[in-house]
GROMACS .gro file of C-alpha atoms in nm:
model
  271
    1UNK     CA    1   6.628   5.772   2.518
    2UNK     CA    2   6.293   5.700   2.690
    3UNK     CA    3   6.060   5.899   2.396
    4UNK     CA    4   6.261   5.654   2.148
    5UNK     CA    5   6.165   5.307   2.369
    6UNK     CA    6   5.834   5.467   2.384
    7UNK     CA    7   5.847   5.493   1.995
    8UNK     CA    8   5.956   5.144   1.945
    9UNK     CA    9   5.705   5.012   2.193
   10UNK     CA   10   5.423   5.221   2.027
   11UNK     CA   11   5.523   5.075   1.677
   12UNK     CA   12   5.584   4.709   1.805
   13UNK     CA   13   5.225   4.698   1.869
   14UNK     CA   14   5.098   4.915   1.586
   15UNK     CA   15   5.315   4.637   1.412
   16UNK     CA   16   5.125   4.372   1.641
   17UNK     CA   17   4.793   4.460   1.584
   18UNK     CA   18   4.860   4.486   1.191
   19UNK     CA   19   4.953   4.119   1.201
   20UNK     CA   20   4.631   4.025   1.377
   21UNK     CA   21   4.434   4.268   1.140
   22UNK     CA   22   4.596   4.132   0.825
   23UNK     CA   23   4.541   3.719   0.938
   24UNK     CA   24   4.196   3.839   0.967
   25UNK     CA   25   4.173   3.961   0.620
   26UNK     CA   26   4.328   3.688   0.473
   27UNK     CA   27   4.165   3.524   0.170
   28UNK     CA   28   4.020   3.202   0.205
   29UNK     CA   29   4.237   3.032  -0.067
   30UNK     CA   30   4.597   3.164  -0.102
   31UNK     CA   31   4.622   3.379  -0.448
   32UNK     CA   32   4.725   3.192  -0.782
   33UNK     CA   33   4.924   3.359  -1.077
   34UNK     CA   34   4.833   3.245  -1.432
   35UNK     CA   35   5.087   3.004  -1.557
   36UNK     CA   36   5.233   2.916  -1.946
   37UNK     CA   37   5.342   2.624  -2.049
   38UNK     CA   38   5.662   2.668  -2.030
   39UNK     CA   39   5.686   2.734  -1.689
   40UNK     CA   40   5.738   2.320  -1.593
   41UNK     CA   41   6.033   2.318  -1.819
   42UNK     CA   42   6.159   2.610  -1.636
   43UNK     CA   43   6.098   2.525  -1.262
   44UNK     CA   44   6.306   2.144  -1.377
   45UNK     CA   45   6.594   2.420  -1.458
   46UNK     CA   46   6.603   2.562  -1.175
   47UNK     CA   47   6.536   2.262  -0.990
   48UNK     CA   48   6.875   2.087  -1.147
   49UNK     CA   49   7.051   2.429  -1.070
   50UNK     CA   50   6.941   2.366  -0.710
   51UNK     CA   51   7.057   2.034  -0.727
   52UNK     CA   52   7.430   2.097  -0.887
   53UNK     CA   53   7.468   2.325  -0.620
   54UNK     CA   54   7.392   2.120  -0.296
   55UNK     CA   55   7.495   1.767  -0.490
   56UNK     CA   56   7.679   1.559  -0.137
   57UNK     CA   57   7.300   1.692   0.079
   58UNK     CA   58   7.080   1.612  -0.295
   59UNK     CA   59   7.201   1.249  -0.315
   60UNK     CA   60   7.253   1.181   0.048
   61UNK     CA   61   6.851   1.249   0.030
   62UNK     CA   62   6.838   1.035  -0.278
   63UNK     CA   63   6.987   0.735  -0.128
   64UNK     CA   64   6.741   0.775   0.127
   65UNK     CA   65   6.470   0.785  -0.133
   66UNK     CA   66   6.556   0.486  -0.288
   67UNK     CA   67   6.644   0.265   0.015
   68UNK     CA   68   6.287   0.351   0.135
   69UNK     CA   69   6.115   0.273  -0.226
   70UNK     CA   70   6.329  -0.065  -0.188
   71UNK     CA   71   6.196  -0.199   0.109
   72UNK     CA   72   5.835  -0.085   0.052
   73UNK     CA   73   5.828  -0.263  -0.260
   74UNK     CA   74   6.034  -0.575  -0.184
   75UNK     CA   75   5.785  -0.620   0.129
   76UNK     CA   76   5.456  -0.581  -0.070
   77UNK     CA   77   5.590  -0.839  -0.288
   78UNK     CA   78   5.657  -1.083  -0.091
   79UNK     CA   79   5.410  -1.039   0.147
   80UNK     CA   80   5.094  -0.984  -0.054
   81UNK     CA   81   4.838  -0.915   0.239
   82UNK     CA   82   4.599  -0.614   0.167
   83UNK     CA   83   4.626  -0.551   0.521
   84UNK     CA   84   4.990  -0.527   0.535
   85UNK     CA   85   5.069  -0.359   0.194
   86UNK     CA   86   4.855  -0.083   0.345
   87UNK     CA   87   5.044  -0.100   0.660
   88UNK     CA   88   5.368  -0.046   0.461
   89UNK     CA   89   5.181   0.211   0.232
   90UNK     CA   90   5.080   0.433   0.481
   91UNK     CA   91   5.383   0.451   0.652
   92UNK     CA   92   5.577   0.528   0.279
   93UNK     CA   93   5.282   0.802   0.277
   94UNK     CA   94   5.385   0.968   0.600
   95UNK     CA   95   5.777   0.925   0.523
   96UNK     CA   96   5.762   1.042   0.163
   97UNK     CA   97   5.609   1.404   0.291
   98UNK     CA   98   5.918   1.449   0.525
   99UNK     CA   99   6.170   1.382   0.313
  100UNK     CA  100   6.018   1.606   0.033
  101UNK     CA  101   5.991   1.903   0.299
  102UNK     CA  102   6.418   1.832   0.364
  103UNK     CA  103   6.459   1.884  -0.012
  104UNK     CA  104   6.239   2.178   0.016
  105UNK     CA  105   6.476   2.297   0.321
  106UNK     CA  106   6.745   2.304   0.047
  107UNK     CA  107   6.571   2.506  -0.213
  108UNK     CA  108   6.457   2.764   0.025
  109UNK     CA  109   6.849   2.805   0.144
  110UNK     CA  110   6.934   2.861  -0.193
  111UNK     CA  111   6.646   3.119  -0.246
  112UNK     CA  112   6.763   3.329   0.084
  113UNK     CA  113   7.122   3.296  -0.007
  114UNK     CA  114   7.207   3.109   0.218
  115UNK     CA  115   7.435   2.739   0.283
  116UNK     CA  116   7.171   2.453   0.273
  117UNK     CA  117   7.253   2.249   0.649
  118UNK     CA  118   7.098   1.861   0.750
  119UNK     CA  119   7.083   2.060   1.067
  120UNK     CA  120   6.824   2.293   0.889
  121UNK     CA  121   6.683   2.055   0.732
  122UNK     CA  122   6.587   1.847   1.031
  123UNK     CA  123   6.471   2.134   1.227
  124UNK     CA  124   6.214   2.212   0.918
  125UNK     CA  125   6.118   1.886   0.940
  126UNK     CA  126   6.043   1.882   1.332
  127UNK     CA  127   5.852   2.227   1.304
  128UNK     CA  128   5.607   2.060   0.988
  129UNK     CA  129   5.578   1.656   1.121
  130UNK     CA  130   5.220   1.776   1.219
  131UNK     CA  131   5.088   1.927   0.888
  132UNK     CA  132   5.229   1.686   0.673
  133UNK     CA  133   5.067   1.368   0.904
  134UNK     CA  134   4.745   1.593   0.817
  135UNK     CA  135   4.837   1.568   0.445
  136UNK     CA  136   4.920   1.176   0.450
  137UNK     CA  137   4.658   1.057   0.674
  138UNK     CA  138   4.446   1.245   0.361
  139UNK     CA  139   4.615   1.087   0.110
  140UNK     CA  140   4.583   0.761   0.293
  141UNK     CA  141   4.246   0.794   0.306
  142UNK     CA  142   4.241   0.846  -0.091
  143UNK     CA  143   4.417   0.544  -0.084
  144UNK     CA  144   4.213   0.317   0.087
  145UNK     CA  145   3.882   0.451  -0.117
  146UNK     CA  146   4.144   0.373  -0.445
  147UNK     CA  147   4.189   0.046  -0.324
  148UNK     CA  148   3.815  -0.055  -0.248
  149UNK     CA  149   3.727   0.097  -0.605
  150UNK     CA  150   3.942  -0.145  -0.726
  151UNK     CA  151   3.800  -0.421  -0.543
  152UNK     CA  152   3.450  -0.328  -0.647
  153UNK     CA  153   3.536  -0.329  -0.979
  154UNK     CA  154   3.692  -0.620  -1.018
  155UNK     CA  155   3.400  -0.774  -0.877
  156UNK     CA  156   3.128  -0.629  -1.071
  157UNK     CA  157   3.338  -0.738  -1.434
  158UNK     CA  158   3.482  -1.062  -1.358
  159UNK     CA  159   3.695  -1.120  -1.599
  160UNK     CA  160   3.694  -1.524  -1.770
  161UNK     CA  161   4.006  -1.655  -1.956
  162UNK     CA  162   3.970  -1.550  -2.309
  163UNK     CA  163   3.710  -1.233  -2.299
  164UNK     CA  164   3.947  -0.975  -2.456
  165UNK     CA  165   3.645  -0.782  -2.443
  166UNK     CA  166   3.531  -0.768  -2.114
  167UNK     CA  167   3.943  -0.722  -2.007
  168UNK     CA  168   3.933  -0.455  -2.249
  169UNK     CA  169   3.638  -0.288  -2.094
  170UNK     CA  170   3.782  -0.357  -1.742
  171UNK     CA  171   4.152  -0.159  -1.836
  172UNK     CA  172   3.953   0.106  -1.938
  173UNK     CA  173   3.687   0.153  -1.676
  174UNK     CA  174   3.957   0.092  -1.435
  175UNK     CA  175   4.175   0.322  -1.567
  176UNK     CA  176   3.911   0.606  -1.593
  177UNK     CA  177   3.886   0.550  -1.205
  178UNK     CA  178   4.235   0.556  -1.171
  179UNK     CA  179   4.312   0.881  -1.367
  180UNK     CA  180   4.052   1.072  -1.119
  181UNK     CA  181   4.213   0.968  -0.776
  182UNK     CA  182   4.538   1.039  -0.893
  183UNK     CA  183   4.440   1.365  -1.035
  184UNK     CA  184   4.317   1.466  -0.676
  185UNK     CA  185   4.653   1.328  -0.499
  186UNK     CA  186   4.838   1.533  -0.751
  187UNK     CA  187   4.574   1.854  -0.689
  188UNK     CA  188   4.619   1.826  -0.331
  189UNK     CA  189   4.990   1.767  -0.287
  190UNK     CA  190   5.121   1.932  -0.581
  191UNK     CA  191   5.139   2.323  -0.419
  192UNK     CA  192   5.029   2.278  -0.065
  193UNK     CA  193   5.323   2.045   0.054
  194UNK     CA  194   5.566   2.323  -0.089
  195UNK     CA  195   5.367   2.621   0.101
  196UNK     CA  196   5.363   2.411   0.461
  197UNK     CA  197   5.780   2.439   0.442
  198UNK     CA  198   5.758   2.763   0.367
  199UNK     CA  199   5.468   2.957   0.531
  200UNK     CA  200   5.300   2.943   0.899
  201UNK     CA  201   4.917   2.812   0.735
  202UNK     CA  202   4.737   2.523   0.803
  203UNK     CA  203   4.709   2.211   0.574
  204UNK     CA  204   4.360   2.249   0.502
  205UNK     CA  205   4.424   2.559   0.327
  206UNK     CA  206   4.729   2.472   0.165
  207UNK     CA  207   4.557   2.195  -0.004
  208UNK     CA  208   4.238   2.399  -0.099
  209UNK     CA  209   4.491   2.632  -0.224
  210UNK     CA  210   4.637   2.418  -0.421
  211UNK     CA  211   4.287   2.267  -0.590
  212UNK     CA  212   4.232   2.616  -0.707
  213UNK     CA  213   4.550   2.651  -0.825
  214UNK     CA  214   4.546   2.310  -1.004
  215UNK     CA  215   4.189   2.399  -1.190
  216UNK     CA  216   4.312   2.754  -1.249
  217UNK     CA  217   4.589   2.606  -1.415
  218UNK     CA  218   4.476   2.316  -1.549
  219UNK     CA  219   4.668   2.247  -1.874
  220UNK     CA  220   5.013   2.365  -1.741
  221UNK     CA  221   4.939   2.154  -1.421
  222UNK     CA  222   4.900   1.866  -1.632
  223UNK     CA  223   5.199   1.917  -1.851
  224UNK     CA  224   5.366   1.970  -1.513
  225UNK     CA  225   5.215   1.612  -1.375
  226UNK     CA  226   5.276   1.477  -1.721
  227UNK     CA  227   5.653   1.567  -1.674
  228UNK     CA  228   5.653   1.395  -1.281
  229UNK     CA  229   5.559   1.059  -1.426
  230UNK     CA  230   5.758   1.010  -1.716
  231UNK     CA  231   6.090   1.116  -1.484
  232UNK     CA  232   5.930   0.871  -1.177
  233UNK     CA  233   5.900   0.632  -1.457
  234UNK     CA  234   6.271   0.653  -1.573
  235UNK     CA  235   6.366   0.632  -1.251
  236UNK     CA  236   6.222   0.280  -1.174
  237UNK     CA  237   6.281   0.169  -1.503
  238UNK     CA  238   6.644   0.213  -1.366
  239UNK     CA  239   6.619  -0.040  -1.058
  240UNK     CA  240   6.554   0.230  -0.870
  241UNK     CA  241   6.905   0.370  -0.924
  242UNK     CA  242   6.742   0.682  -1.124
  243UNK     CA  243   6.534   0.784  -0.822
  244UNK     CA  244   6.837   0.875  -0.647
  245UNK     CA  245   6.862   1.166  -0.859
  246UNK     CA  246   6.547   1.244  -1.035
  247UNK     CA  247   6.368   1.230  -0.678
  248UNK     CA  248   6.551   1.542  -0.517
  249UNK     CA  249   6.524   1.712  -0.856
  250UNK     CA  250   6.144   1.712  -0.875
  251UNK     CA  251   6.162   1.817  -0.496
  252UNK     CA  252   6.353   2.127  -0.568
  253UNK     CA  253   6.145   2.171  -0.924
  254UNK     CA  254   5.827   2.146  -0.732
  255UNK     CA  255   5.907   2.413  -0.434
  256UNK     CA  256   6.005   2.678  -0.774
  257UNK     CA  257   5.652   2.557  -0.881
  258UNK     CA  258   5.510   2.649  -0.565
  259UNK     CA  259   5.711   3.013  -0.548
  260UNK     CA  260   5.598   3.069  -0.916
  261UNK     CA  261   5.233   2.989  -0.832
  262UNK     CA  262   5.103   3.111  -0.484
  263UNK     CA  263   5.136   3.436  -0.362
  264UNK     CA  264   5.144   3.320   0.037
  265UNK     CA  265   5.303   3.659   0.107
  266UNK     CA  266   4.974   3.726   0.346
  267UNK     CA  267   5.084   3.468   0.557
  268UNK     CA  268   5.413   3.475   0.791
  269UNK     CA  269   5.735   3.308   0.673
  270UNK     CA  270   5.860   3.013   0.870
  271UNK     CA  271   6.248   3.124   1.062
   0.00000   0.00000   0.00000
């Protein structure tokens, strides 16, 4: 009986020190796999099978979703301050992180084969609320710089009643601008938020990781971002109603993305 707690002991921290030897030897960015383009049409399948099978948890999400879209947009309507339309922003850009990681929650019960809980849910998002601050008070800061580009713009190519021209020059230059900050949210966000559910790693790497896995990738990525706009779109174009829906969809679409994508096995899973 003793020789075999010796054994156990004497593996527990062979065991031990293999975990501190492998987080040593860890690679800088997590590894990528090389994607087709297929592969967005078949992470939104098994994102809706995700979704048929936790429907009462996917909507009561959904609703959530859309009440929150509601009153961020209704306020920066009728309120119309810079100051407080990023005050509302940037507390959508916090909220919107925690919610996806809930849906996440789901899609990693169904992986394990297990019954997807609120309960679980909430405790996922407890054990995350730090990374994914990280990750919004980055994309806040992407934000703000969008913003001021904006404002910059519009100042250098005032724009008279009647110059088609220079309004046509302005749509496109400010378009162009456009395009590149919300191809680095989508870089940044579009793996790492995923991997911070699922794995013990910081946000910096998550997001690094999922840069390289974005420019690795780069024409399924943008099918895949391509796809994530024209559903958001439907969903407004719906008052709203759509999101309620499509929103816990892409969720559970995106964390098969992230599976299908990073190889985080190097790093511990979260209980």
């Amino acid at each position: 009986m003793t020789s075999d707690r010796g054994l156990r002991g004497l593996n527990a921290g062979h065991s031990s020190e293999q975990q501190e030897i492998d987080a040593d030897e860890r690679p800088f960015v997590v590894p990528c796999a090389d994607l087709t383009w297929r592969s967005p049409l078949h992470w939104l399948r098994l994102g809706w099978h995700d979704f048929q099978k936790a429907q009462g948890l996917s909507l009561a999400f959904g609703i959530a979703i859309l009440i929150v879209s509601v009153i961020v947009s209704v306020m920066a309507w009728q309120l119309g301050s810079f100051a407080l339309l990023a005050a509302l922003l940037s507390g959508f850009v916090f909220f919107a992180p925690l919610l996806a990681v809930g849906l996440y929650s789901v899609a990693r019960a169904h992986e394990a084969g297990k019954t997807p809980e609120l309960a679980d849910a909430w405790r996922l998002i407890k054990r995350v609320v730090g990374q994914a601050g990280v990750l919004a008070l980055v994309l806040m800061v992407i934000l703000m710089i969008w913003s001021r580009a904006g404002m910059v713009l519009h100042a250098l190519m005032p724009i008279e009643t009647g110059e088609v021209a220079v309004l046509a020059q302005f749509l496109f230059v400010g378009s162009a601008i456009g395009a590149v900050f919300a191809s680095l949210t989508f870089a940044i966000a579009v793996f790492s938020l995923p991997m911070i559910a699922d794995r013990d790693v910081d946000m910096i790497t998550a997001c690094i990781s999922s840069i390289n896995a974005v420019l690795r990738n780069k024409w399924v990525t943008s099918i895949w971002a391509a796809l994530i706009v024209a559903l958001t779109i439907v969903g407004f174009a719906t008052f709203y109603l759509g999101l309620i829906v499509i929103m816990p969809w892409l969720a559970y679409s995106a964390w098969h993305s992230y599976r299908e994508t990073l190889d985080a096995s190097d790093w511990p899973k979260l209980p």
